[in-house]
Amino acid sequence: MPSLASAARAHPSLAWGGGASRTPRHAPSAAVAPTLRVGKDKVIFSEADRATHVYRVLSGVVRTSRLLSDGRRQIEAFHFEGEVFGLEVGDEHRSGAEAVQEAVVAVYHRGVFEGASPADAALSGQLVAALGRTLSRAREHMVLLGCKSALERVAAFLIGMSERLGGEVLRLPMTRADIADHLGLTTETVSRSFTLLERAGLIEAGPDRRSIVLRDVEALRRLDA
Amino acid sequence: MPSLASAARAHPSLAWGGGASRTPRHAPSAAVAPTLRVGKDKVIFSEADRATHVYRVLSGVVRTSRLLSDGRRQIEAFHFEGEVFGLEVGDEHRSGAEAVQEAVVAVYHRGVFEGASPADAALSGQLVAALGRTLSRAREHMVLLGCKSALERVAAFLIGMSERLGGEVLRLPMTRADIADHLGLTTETVSRSFTLLERAGLIEAGPDRRSIVLRDVEALRRLDA
DNA sequence: CGGGCCGTTGACTCTTGTCAATCGCGGTGG
DNA sequence: CCACCGCGATTGACAAGAGTCAACGGCCCG
């Protein structure tokens, strides 16, 4: 099972990272995880690619998204350090993945899912757990997209980021367009919502507009509904 | 492991169905699946209930949904015959389930998930597969909620129903309010979209307004984007 | 120093939501 | 069997939230 070779084939334009992997070098069988380094906005896999691998973010940030034929985009999720993405049930990817900022990802052969080798059992379990977490997030996001107003969405987004990045001082790695496509809004509406929150004193934005300080997390939570 | 007893405890107000179960009576261990009969709009489990069981629809239709504190509701999915619902990663339900119309559901003890007994291995695999399908649907739905217009959503809904119920003559089991809360719209907008589609000759509605004939599936698909 | 990208802001449009009235099917009870 | 009643669905008028289009500003990078 040439997992490394086939992964390289799937990403001819990408270079393999060497020593950055967190997986011990002596780990046996398919659990050996080579790493992949991807530059900002570079594609990790595309919609309809064969889903031969599963990925974990070692550093940087990745987005997974789906495109409609006319260019509309839905970003399903942003993936931060330690998070798994690229899991599929069928044999092809239903969403694409790109790096939001330069990222290093571990690449696992998809076969570990079947749990053929006992050495892979633990990894397989981890993947089921990751599947569960992904589903949980997706459900939460459906509520956001189906029920909430623009301001509520942005508030929820900021709270989520704060919880995941830790702390009330954030440096958002993604553009307003990414945020908009994640929240089902336009960049203008996202921008206006930030401005509203700032004017209300709930947040404070740095001059670069990517650094955000949450001044009143409680109020944001109340807004989130 | 008193799966039957504990399930009964969880649903004190509900009667157990007797012979309707599809699970062979001689099946061993936790794979024994008692059945539960629930009347229209009756609760199967609520948000925040302990997730002790997993369910499969034997007949009828079930909806799973989440509520916001102010009453806004997002229906995550409708579940038809053969479909699994109530799967959770954590130990409590993150969404509630009610019967859309009188339904009979098989109740599985959640323990089969851990795959402790080899007799449960097959069932456990089925559940992972169900988890995958649920995730896949959720992702598709996120695209609908995040990107599509009202008309596109309704068209997508009708096509989906047609594919799941089989055929172009549908009898929708749910109200306009259910459809609206599933599609992130209001009943009025759903109603207007139906009217538009009917005036355009793409669908035809029976006098009861629940029976729908898809006159032009191709056009509906094109609308869906 | 210049250019392009990202973000913000303003003016306006338009889709969808809100509120309210009416319709009509289907079930119930006489 | 028929009349009534109630709920779900439809329709209309209007309001409002979000989208669109366009211009501008500032930062970063070449």
Coordinates of C-alpha atoms (C1' of nucleotides) in Angstrom, one line a residue:
Chain A
M1 CA 0.0 0.0 0.0
P2 CA 2.1 2.9 -1.3
S3 CA 0.4 5.6 0.7
L4 CA 3.3 8.0 0.4
A5 CA 3.7 7.5 -3.3
S6 CA 0.0 7.8 -4.1
A7 CA -0.3 10.9 -2.0
A8 CA 2.6 12.4 -3.9
R9 CA 0.9 11.6 -7.1
A10 CA -2.2 13.3 -5.9
H11 CA -0.3 16.4 -5.2
P12 CA 2.4 16.6 -7.9
S13 CA 2.9 20.3 -7.3
L14 CA 3.4 20.1 -3.6
A15 CA 6.6 19.4 -1.7
W16 CA 6.8 16.9 1.2
G17 CA 7.8 18.3 4.5
G18 CA 10.6 16.4 6.1
G19 CA 11.0 16.5 9.9
A20 CA 7.9 18.5 10.9
S21 CA 5.7 15.5 11.4
R22 CA 4.4 14.9 14.9
T23 CA 4.0 11.2 14.3
P24 CA 6.9 9.2 15.7
R25 CA 9.2 8.1 13.0
H26 CA 9.2 4.6 14.4
A27 CA 5.5 4.1 14.2
P28 CA 4.5 1.0 12.3
S29 CA 2.4 0.4 9.3
A30 CA 0.0 2.9 7.7
A31 CA 0.1 5.0 10.9
V32 CA 3.3 6.6 9.5
A33 CA 2.2 10.1 8.6
P34 CA 4.1 12.1 6.1
T35 CA 3.6 15.8 6.2
L36 CA 2.7 18.2 3.5
R37 CA 3.5 21.9 3.5
V38 CA 1.1 24.1 1.6
G39 CA 1.3 27.8 0.9
K40 CA -1.5 30.4 1.4
D41 CA -4.5 29.7 -0.8
K42 CA -2.9 26.6 -2.3
V43 CA -5.2 23.6 -2.9
I44 CA -4.8 20.5 -0.8
F45 CA -7.5 18.6 -2.6
S46 CA -10.4 19.6 -4.8
E47 CA -14.1 18.7 -4.9
A48 CA -14.5 15.4 -6.8
D49 CA -10.9 14.3 -6.2
R50 CA -10.6 10.7 -5.2
A51 CA -10.7 10.6 -1.4
T52 CA -7.5 8.6 -0.9
H53 CA -6.3 10.4 2.2
V54 CA -7.3 12.0 5.5
Y55 CA -5.5 15.0 6.9
R56 CA -4.7 16.7 10.2
V57 CA -3.5 20.2 10.6
L58 CA -0.1 20.4 12.3
S59 CA 0.2 24.2 11.9
G60 CA -1.5 26.9 10.0
V61 CA -5.2 27.0 9.1
V62 CA -7.2 25.2 6.4
R63 CA -10.6 25.8 5.0
T64 CA -12.9 23.2 3.4
S65 CA -15.5 24.5 1.0
R66 CA -18.0 23.6 -1.7
L67 CA -18.6 25.6 -4.9
L68 CA -21.8 26.0 -6.8
S69 CA -21.5 26.1 -10.6
D70 CA -22.0 29.9 -10.7
G71 CA -19.2 30.6 -8.2
R72 CA -21.2 30.8 -5.0
R73 CA -19.1 29.2 -2.2
Q74 CA -19.9 27.7 1.1
I75 CA -17.0 27.3 3.5
E76 CA -18.0 24.4 5.7
A77 CA -15.3 24.9 8.3
F78 CA -12.0 26.4 9.2
H79 CA -9.5 23.8 10.6
F80 CA -6.9 24.7 13.1
E81 CA -4.0 22.9 14.6
G82 CA -4.8 19.4 15.6
E83 CA -8.0 19.2 13.7
V84 CA -8.8 16.5 11.1
F85 CA -10.3 17.2 7.7
G86 CA -10.9 15.5 4.4
L87 CA -12.9 12.6 5.9
E88 CA -15.3 11.2 3.4
V89 CA -17.8 8.3 3.4
G90 CA -17.9 7.8 -0.4
D91 CA -14.8 7.5 -2.5
E92 CA -14.5 11.1 -3.6
H93 CA -14.2 14.4 -1.8
R94 CA -17.4 16.3 -1.6
S95 CA -15.6 19.5 -0.7
G96 CA -12.3 21.1 -1.5
A97 CA -9.5 22.1 0.9
E98 CA -7.1 25.0 0.7
A99 CA -4.7 26.6 3.1
V100 CA -5.9 29.9 4.6
Q101 CA -2.4 30.7 5.6
E102 CA 0.7 28.6 5.1
A103 CA 0.0 25.3 6.7
V104 CA 1.7 21.9 7.5
V105 CA -0.7 19.0 7.5
A106 CA -0.2 15.3 8.3
V107 CA -1.4 12.9 5.6
Y108 CA -3.0 9.6 6.6
H109 CA -3.8 6.9 4.2
R110 CA -7.5 6.4 4.1
G111 CA -7.2 2.7 4.6
V112 CA -6.7 3.1 8.3
F113 CA -10.4 3.8 8.4
E114 CA -11.2 0.2 7.6
G115 CA -9.2 -0.7 10.6
A116 CA -7.6 -3.7 8.8
S117 CA -4.5 -3.7 10.9
P118 CA -4.7 -3.8 14.6
A119 CA -1.9 -1.2 14.7
D120 CA -4.4 1.1 13.1
A121 CA -7.2 0.5 15.5
A122 CA -6.4 3.5 17.7
L123 CA -6.1 5.8 14.7
S124 CA -9.4 4.4 13.3
G125 CA -11.1 5.2 16.5
Q126 CA -9.7 8.7 16.4
L127 CA -11.1 9.1 13.0
V128 CA -14.6 8.0 14.1
A129 CA -14.4 10.5 16.9
A130 CA -13.3 13.2 14.4
L131 CA -16.2 12.3 12.2
G132 CA -18.5 12.8 15.2
R133 CA -17.0 16.2 16.0
T134 CA -17.3 17.3 12.4
L135 CA -20.9 16.3 12.4
S136 CA -21.5 18.1 15.6
R137 CA -20.0 21.3 14.2
A138 CA -22.0 21.0 11.0
R139 CA -25.2 20.7 12.9
E140 CA -24.4 23.8 15.0
H141 CA -23.6 25.6 11.8
M142 CA -26.9 24.6 10.2
V143 CA -28.7 26.4 13.1
L144 CA -26.6 29.5 12.5
L145 CA -27.3 29.5 8.7
G146 CA -30.9 28.6 9.0
C147 CA -32.0 30.8 11.9
K148 CA -29.7 33.6 12.8
S149 CA -29.4 37.2 11.7
A150 CA -26.2 38.7 10.3
L151 CA -25.2 40.2 13.6
E152 CA -25.9 37.0 15.5
R153 CA -23.8 35.1 13.0
V154 CA -20.8 37.4 13.3
A155 CA -21.1 37.3 17.1
A156 CA -21.3 33.5 17.1
F157 CA -18.3 33.4 14.8
L158 CA -16.2 35.6 17.1
I159 CA -17.1 33.6 20.1
G160 CA -16.3 30.4 18.3
M161 CA -12.9 31.8 17.2
S162 CA -12.2 33.0 20.7
E163 CA -12.9 29.5 22.2
R164 CA -10.8 27.7 19.6
L165 CA -7.9 30.1 19.5
G166 CA -8.1 30.7 23.2
G167 CA -8.3 34.1 24.8
E168 CA -10.1 37.3 23.9
V169 CA -7.4 38.8 21.8
L170 CA -7.7 37.2 18.3
R171 CA -5.7 37.4 15.2
L172 CA -8.1 36.3 12.5
P173 CA -6.2 34.4 9.8
M174 CA -9.0 34.6 7.2
T175 CA -10.3 37.4 5.0
R176 CA -13.7 39.0 5.3
A177 CA -14.7 37.1 2.1
D178 CA -13.8 33.8 3.8
I179 CA -15.8 34.8 6.8
A180 CA -18.7 35.9 4.6
D181 CA -18.8 32.6 2.7
H182 CA -18.6 30.7 5.9
L183 CA -21.5 32.6 7.5
G184 CA -23.7 32.8 4.4
L185 CA -23.3 36.6 4.1
T186 CA -21.5 39.1 1.9
T187 CA -18.2 40.8 2.8
E188 CA -20.0 44.1 3.1
T189 CA -22.5 42.7 5.6
V190 CA -19.7 41.1 7.6
S191 CA -17.8 44.4 7.6
R192 CA -20.8 46.4 8.7
S193 CA -21.5 43.9 11.5
F194 CA -17.9 44.3 12.7
T195 CA -18.4 48.1 12.6
L196 CA -21.7 47.8 14.6
L197 CA -20.1 45.6 17.2
E198 CA -17.2 48.0 17.5
R199 CA -19.4 51.1 17.8
A200 CA -21.3 49.3 20.5
G201 CA -18.1 48.7 22.3
L202 CA -18.3 44.9 22.2
I203 CA -15.1 44.5 20.2
E204 CA -12.1 46.5 19.3
A205 CA -10.3 46.1 16.0
G206 CA -6.7 46.8 15.4
P207 CA -5.6 49.0 12.5
D208 CA -5.0 46.0 10.3
R209 CA -8.6 45.0 10.9
R210 CA -7.6 41.3 11.4
S211 CA -6.7 41.7 15.1
I212 CA -9.8 41.7 17.2
V213 CA -10.2 42.2 20.9
L214 CA -13.4 40.9 22.5
R215 CA -14.3 43.6 25.0
D216 CA -17.6 42.1 26.2
V217 CA -17.8 38.4 25.7
E218 CA -21.0 38.2 27.7
A219 CA -22.8 40.7 25.5
L220 CA -21.6 38.8 22.4
R221 CA -22.9 35.6 23.8
R222 CA -26.3 37.2 24.5
L223 CA -26.3 38.5 20.9
D224 CA -25.6 35.0 19.6
A225 CA -29.1 33.9 20.9
Chain B
M1 CA -27.3 -4.4 30.2
P2 CA -31.0 -3.7 30.5
S3 CA -31.4 -1.9 27.2
L4 CA -35.1 -2.5 27.0
A5 CA -35.8 -1.5 30.6
S6 CA -33.7 1.7 30.4
A7 CA -35.3 2.7 27.1
A8 CA -38.7 2.3 28.7
R9 CA -37.6 4.5 31.6
A10 CA -36.5 7.1 29.1
H11 CA -40.0 7.1 27.5
P12 CA -42.4 6.5 30.4
S13 CA -45.3 7.9 28.4
L14 CA -44.9 5.8 25.3
A15 CA -46.1 2.3 24.7
W16 CA -43.9 -0.4 23.3
G17 CA -44.9 -1.9 20.0
G18 CA -45.0 -5.7 20.1
G19 CA -44.6 -7.6 16.9
A20 CA -43.7 -4.8 14.5
S21 CA -40.0 -5.1 15.0
R22 CA -38.0 -6.1 12.0
T23 CA -35.2 -7.5 14.2
P24 CA -35.4 -11.3 14.5
R25 CA -36.7 -12.1 18.0
H26 CA -33.8 -14.6 18.4
A27 CA -31.1 -12.2 17.8
P28 CA -28.6 -12.2 20.6
S29 CA -27.3 -9.5 23.0
A30 CA -27.8 -5.8 22.5
A31 CA -28.8 -6.3 18.9
V32 CA -32.3 -7.1 20.1
A33 CA -34.2 -4.1 19.0
P34 CA -37.5 -3.3 20.7
T35 CA -39.8 -1.0 18.8
L36 CA -41.5 2.2 19.8
R37 CA -44.7 3.5 18.4
V38 CA -45.1 7.3 18.5
G39 CA -48.1 9.4 17.5
K40 CA -48.0 12.5 15.3
D41 CA -46.0 15.3 16.8
K42 CA -45.1 13.2 19.8
V43 CA -41.6 13.6 21.2
I44 CA -39.1 10.7 20.8
F45 CA -36.4 12.5 22.7
S46 CA -35.6 16.1 23.5
E47 CA -32.6 18.3 23.3
A48 CA -30.3 17.7 26.3
D49 CA -31.8 14.3 27.0
R50 CA -29.2 11.7 27.8
A51 CA -28.3 9.9 24.5
T52 CA -28.8 6.4 25.7
H53 CA -30.2 5.0 22.5
V54 CA -30.1 5.2 18.7
Y55 CA -33.1 4.8 16.5
R56 CA -34.1 3.6 13.1
V57 CA -37.4 4.4 11.4
L58 CA -39.4 1.3 10.6
S59 CA -42.4 3.3 9.3
G60 CA -43.7 6.8 9.3
V61 CA -41.5 9.9 9.3
V62 CA -39.5 11.6 12.0
R63 CA -37.9 15.1 12.2
T64 CA -34.9 16.1 14.2
S65 CA -34.5 19.7 15.2
R66 CA -32.9 22.2 17.4
L67 CA -34.5 25.2 19.1
L68 CA -33.2 28.6 19.9
S69 CA -34.2 30.1 23.2
D70 CA -36.7 32.5 21.5
G71 CA -38.5 29.7 19.6
R72 CA -36.7 29.8 16.3
R73 CA -36.3 26.2 15.1
Q74 CA -34.0 24.5 12.7
I75 CA -35.1 21.1 11.4
E76 CA -31.9 19.3 10.7
A77 CA -33.5 16.5 8.7
F78 CA -36.5 14.4 8.0
H79 CA -36.0 10.7 8.5
F80 CA -37.9 8.1 6.4
E81 CA -38.2 4.4 6.6
G82 CA -34.9 2.6 7.1
E83 CA -33.0 5.7 8.2
V84 CA -31.1 6.1 11.5
F85 CA -31.4 9.1 13.8
G86 CA -30.4 10.0 17.3
L87 CA -26.7 9.3 16.8
E88 CA -24.6 11.4 19.1
V89 CA -20.9 11.7 19.9
G90 CA -21.3 13.2 23.4
D91 CA -23.5 11.8 26.0
E92 CA -26.5 14.0 25.4
H93 CA -28.7 14.7 22.5
R94 CA -28.0 18.0 20.7
S95 CA -31.3 17.9 18.9
G96 CA -34.8 16.7 19.6
A97 CA -36.8 14.2 17.6
E98 CA -40.6 14.1 17.0
A99 CA -42.8 12.1 14.8
V100 CA -44.0 14.0 11.7
Q101 CA -46.7 11.4 11.3
E102 CA -47.4 8.4 13.3
A103 CA -44.2 6.3 13.3
V104 CA -42.7 3.1 14.4
V105 CA -39.0 3.2 15.3
A106 CA -36.5 0.5 16.3
V107 CA -34.6 1.4 19.4
Y108 CA -30.9 0.3 19.8
H109 CA -28.9 0.5 22.9
R110 CA -26.2 3.0 22.4
G111 CA -23.6 0.6 23.7
V112 CA -23.4 -1.2 20.4
F113 CA -21.5 1.8 19.2
E114 CA -18.6 0.9 21.4
G115 CA -18.6 -2.5 19.6
A116 CA -17.9 -4.3 22.8
S117 CA -19.5 -7.6 21.8
P118 CA -18.5 -9.1 18.5
A119 CA -22.2 -9.8 17.8
D120 CA -22.6 -6.0 17.7
A121 CA -19.7 -5.5 15.3
A122 CA -21.9 -5.4 12.2
L123 CA -24.4 -3.1 13.8
S124 CA -21.5 -0.9 14.9
G125 CA -20.3 -0.7 11.4
Q126 CA -23.8 0.2 10.2
L127 CA -23.8 3.0 12.7
V128 CA -20.5 4.5 11.5
A129 CA -21.9 4.3 8.0
A130 CA -25.1 6.1 9.1
L131 CA -22.9 8.7 10.8
G132 CA -21.2 9.2 7.5
R133 CA -24.5 9.6 5.6
T134 CA -25.8 12.0 8.2
L135 CA -22.7 14.1 7.8
S136 CA -22.9 14.1 4.1
R137 CA -26.5 15.3 4.2
A138 CA -25.6 18.0 6.7
R139 CA -22.9 19.3 4.5
E140 CA -25.3 19.4 1.5
H141 CA -27.8 21.2 3.6
M142 CA -25.2 23.8 4.7
V143 CA -24.7 24.7 1.1
L144 CA -28.5 25.1 0.7
L145 CA -28.8 27.3 3.8
G146 CA -25.7 29.3 3.1
C147 CA -25.9 30.0 -0.6
K148 CA -29.3 29.3 -2.2
S149 CA -32.4 31.5 -2.8
A150 CA -35.8 30.6 -1.6
L151 CA -36.9 29.2 -4.9
E152 CA -33.7 27.2 -5.2
R153 CA -34.2 25.8 -1.8
V154 CA -37.7 24.7 -2.4
A155 CA -36.8 23.2 -5.8
A156 CA -33.9 21.3 -4.1
F157 CA -36.3 20.1 -1.4
L158 CA -38.8 18.8 -3.9
I159 CA -36.1 17.0 -5.8
G160 CA -34.7 15.5 -2.7
M161 CA -38.1 14.3 -1.6
S162 CA -38.7 12.8 -5.0
E163 CA -35.5 10.9 -4.8
R164 CA -36.1 9.6 -1.4
L165 CA -39.8 8.8 -1.7
G166 CA -39.3 7.5 -5.3
G167 CA -41.3 8.8 -8.2
E168 CA -42.6 12.2 -9.3
V169 CA -45.9 12.0 -7.4
L170 CA -45.3 13.0 -3.9
R171 CA -47.4 13.1 -0.8
L172 CA -45.5 15.4 1.6
P173 CA -45.9 14.2 5.1
M174 CA -44.9 17.5 6.7
T175 CA -46.5 20.9 7.1
R176 CA -45.3 24.1 5.4
A177 CA -44.0 25.2 8.8
D178 CA -41.8 22.1 8.9
I179 CA -40.5 22.7 5.4
A180 CA -39.9 26.3 6.2
D181 CA -37.9 25.5 9.4
H182 CA -35.9 23.0 7.5
L183 CA -35.1 25.3 4.6
G184 CA -34.4 28.4 6.7
L185 CA -37.5 30.3 5.4
T186 CA -41.0 31.2 6.6
T187 CA -44.2 29.4 5.8
E188 CA -45.3 32.3 3.6
T189 CA -42.1 32.2 1.5
V190 CA -42.4 28.5 1.1
S191 CA -46.0 28.9 0.1
R192 CA -45.2 31.6 -2.4
S193 CA -42.4 29.5 -3.9
F194 CA -44.8 26.6 -4.4
T195 CA -47.2 28.9 -6.1
L196 CA -44.5 30.3 -8.4
L197 CA -43.4 26.8 -9.3
E198 CA -47.0 25.8 -10.0
R199 CA -47.7 28.9 -12.1
A200 CA -44.5 28.1 -14.1
G201 CA -45.9 24.6 -14.7
L202 CA -43.0 22.9 -13.0
I203 CA -45.2 21.3 -10.4
E204 CA -48.9 20.6 -9.8
A205 CA -50.5 20.5 -6.4
G206 CA -53.5 18.5 -5.3
P207 CA -56.4 20.2 -3.6
D208 CA -55.1 19.2 -0.2
R209 CA -51.9 21.0 -1.0
R210 CA -49.8 18.1 0.3
S211 CA -49.8 16.0 -2.8
I212 CA -47.4 17.3 -5.3
V213 CA -46.7 16.2 -8.9
L214 CA -43.3 17.1 -10.3
R215 CA -44.1 18.0 -13.9
D216 CA -40.7 19.0 -15.0
V217 CA -37.9 17.5 -12.9
E218 CA -35.2 18.8 -15.3
A219 CA -36.3 22.4 -14.9
L220 CA -36.4 21.9 -11.1
R221 CA -32.9 20.5 -11.2
R222 CA -31.7 23.5 -13.2
L223 CA -33.4 25.8 -10.7
D224 CA -31.6 24.1 -7.8
A225 CA -28.3 25.5 -9.1
Chain C
dC1 C1' 7.1 55.4 -5.2
dG2 C1' 3.4 52.9 -7.2
dG3 C1' -0.1 49.3 -7.6
dG4 C1' -3.2 45.9 -6.0
dC5 C1' -5.7 43.8 -2.6
dC6 C1' -8.5 44.0 1.3
dG7 C1' -11.7 46.3 4.0
dT8 C1' -15.0 50.0 4.8
dT9 C1' -18.7 53.0 3.8
dG10 C1' -22.7 55.0 1.2
dA11 C1' -26.7 54.9 -1.7
dC12 C1' -30.0 52.2 -3.5
dT13 C1' -32.5 47.7 -4.7
dC14 C1' -34.7 43.6 -3.9
dT15 C1' -35.6 39.4 -1.7
dT16 C1' -37.6 37.8 2.2
dG17 C1' -39.9 38.5 6.6
dT18 C1' -43.9 40.4 9.1
dC19 C1' -48.7 41.2 9.9
dA20 C1' -53.2 40.4 8.8
dA21 C1' -57.1 38.6 6.3
dT22 C1' -59.2 34.9 3.8
dC23 C1' -59.8 30.4 1.8
dG24 C1' -60.7 25.6 1.8
dC25 C1' -60.0 21.0 3.0
dG26 C1' -60.9 17.5 6.4
dG27 C1' -62.6 16.0 10.5
dT28 C1' -66.4 16.1 14.0
dG29 C1' -70.8 16.1 15.8
dG30 C1' -75.5 16.5 15.3
Chain D
dC1 C1' -75.5 12.9 5.3
dC2 C1' -74.8 17.5 6.1
dA3 C1' -73.3 21.7 8.4
dC4 C1' -69.9 23.5 11.2
dC5 C1' -65.4 24.4 12.8
dG6 C1' -60.5 24.7 13.1
dC7 C1' -56.1 24.5 11.3
dG8 C1' -53.1 24.7 7.6
dA9 C1' -52.2 27.1 3.5
dT10 C1' -52.5 31.0 0.5
dT11 C1' -52.5 35.8 -0.6
dG12 C1' -51.8 40.7 -0.2
dA13 C1' -49.7 44.9 1.6
dC14 C1' -46.0 46.6 3.7
dA15 C1' -41.4 46.7 6.4
dA16 C1' -36.9 45.6 6.9
dG17 C1' -32.7 43.2 6.6
dA18 C1' -29.3 41.9 3.6
dG19 C1' -27.4 42.2 -1.2
dT20 C1' -25.6 45.0 -5.0
dC21 C1' -23.0 48.4 -7.1
dA22 C1' -19.7 51.8 -6.6
dA23 C1' -16.2 54.7 -4.6
dC24 C1' -12.7 55.3 -1.4
dG25 C1' -8.9 54.5 1.9
dG26 C1' -5.0 52.2 3.7
dC27 C1' -1.8 48.7 4.1
dC28 C1' 1.6 45.7 2.2
dC29 C1' 4.6 44.4 -1.2
dG30 C1' 7.1 44.8 -5.1

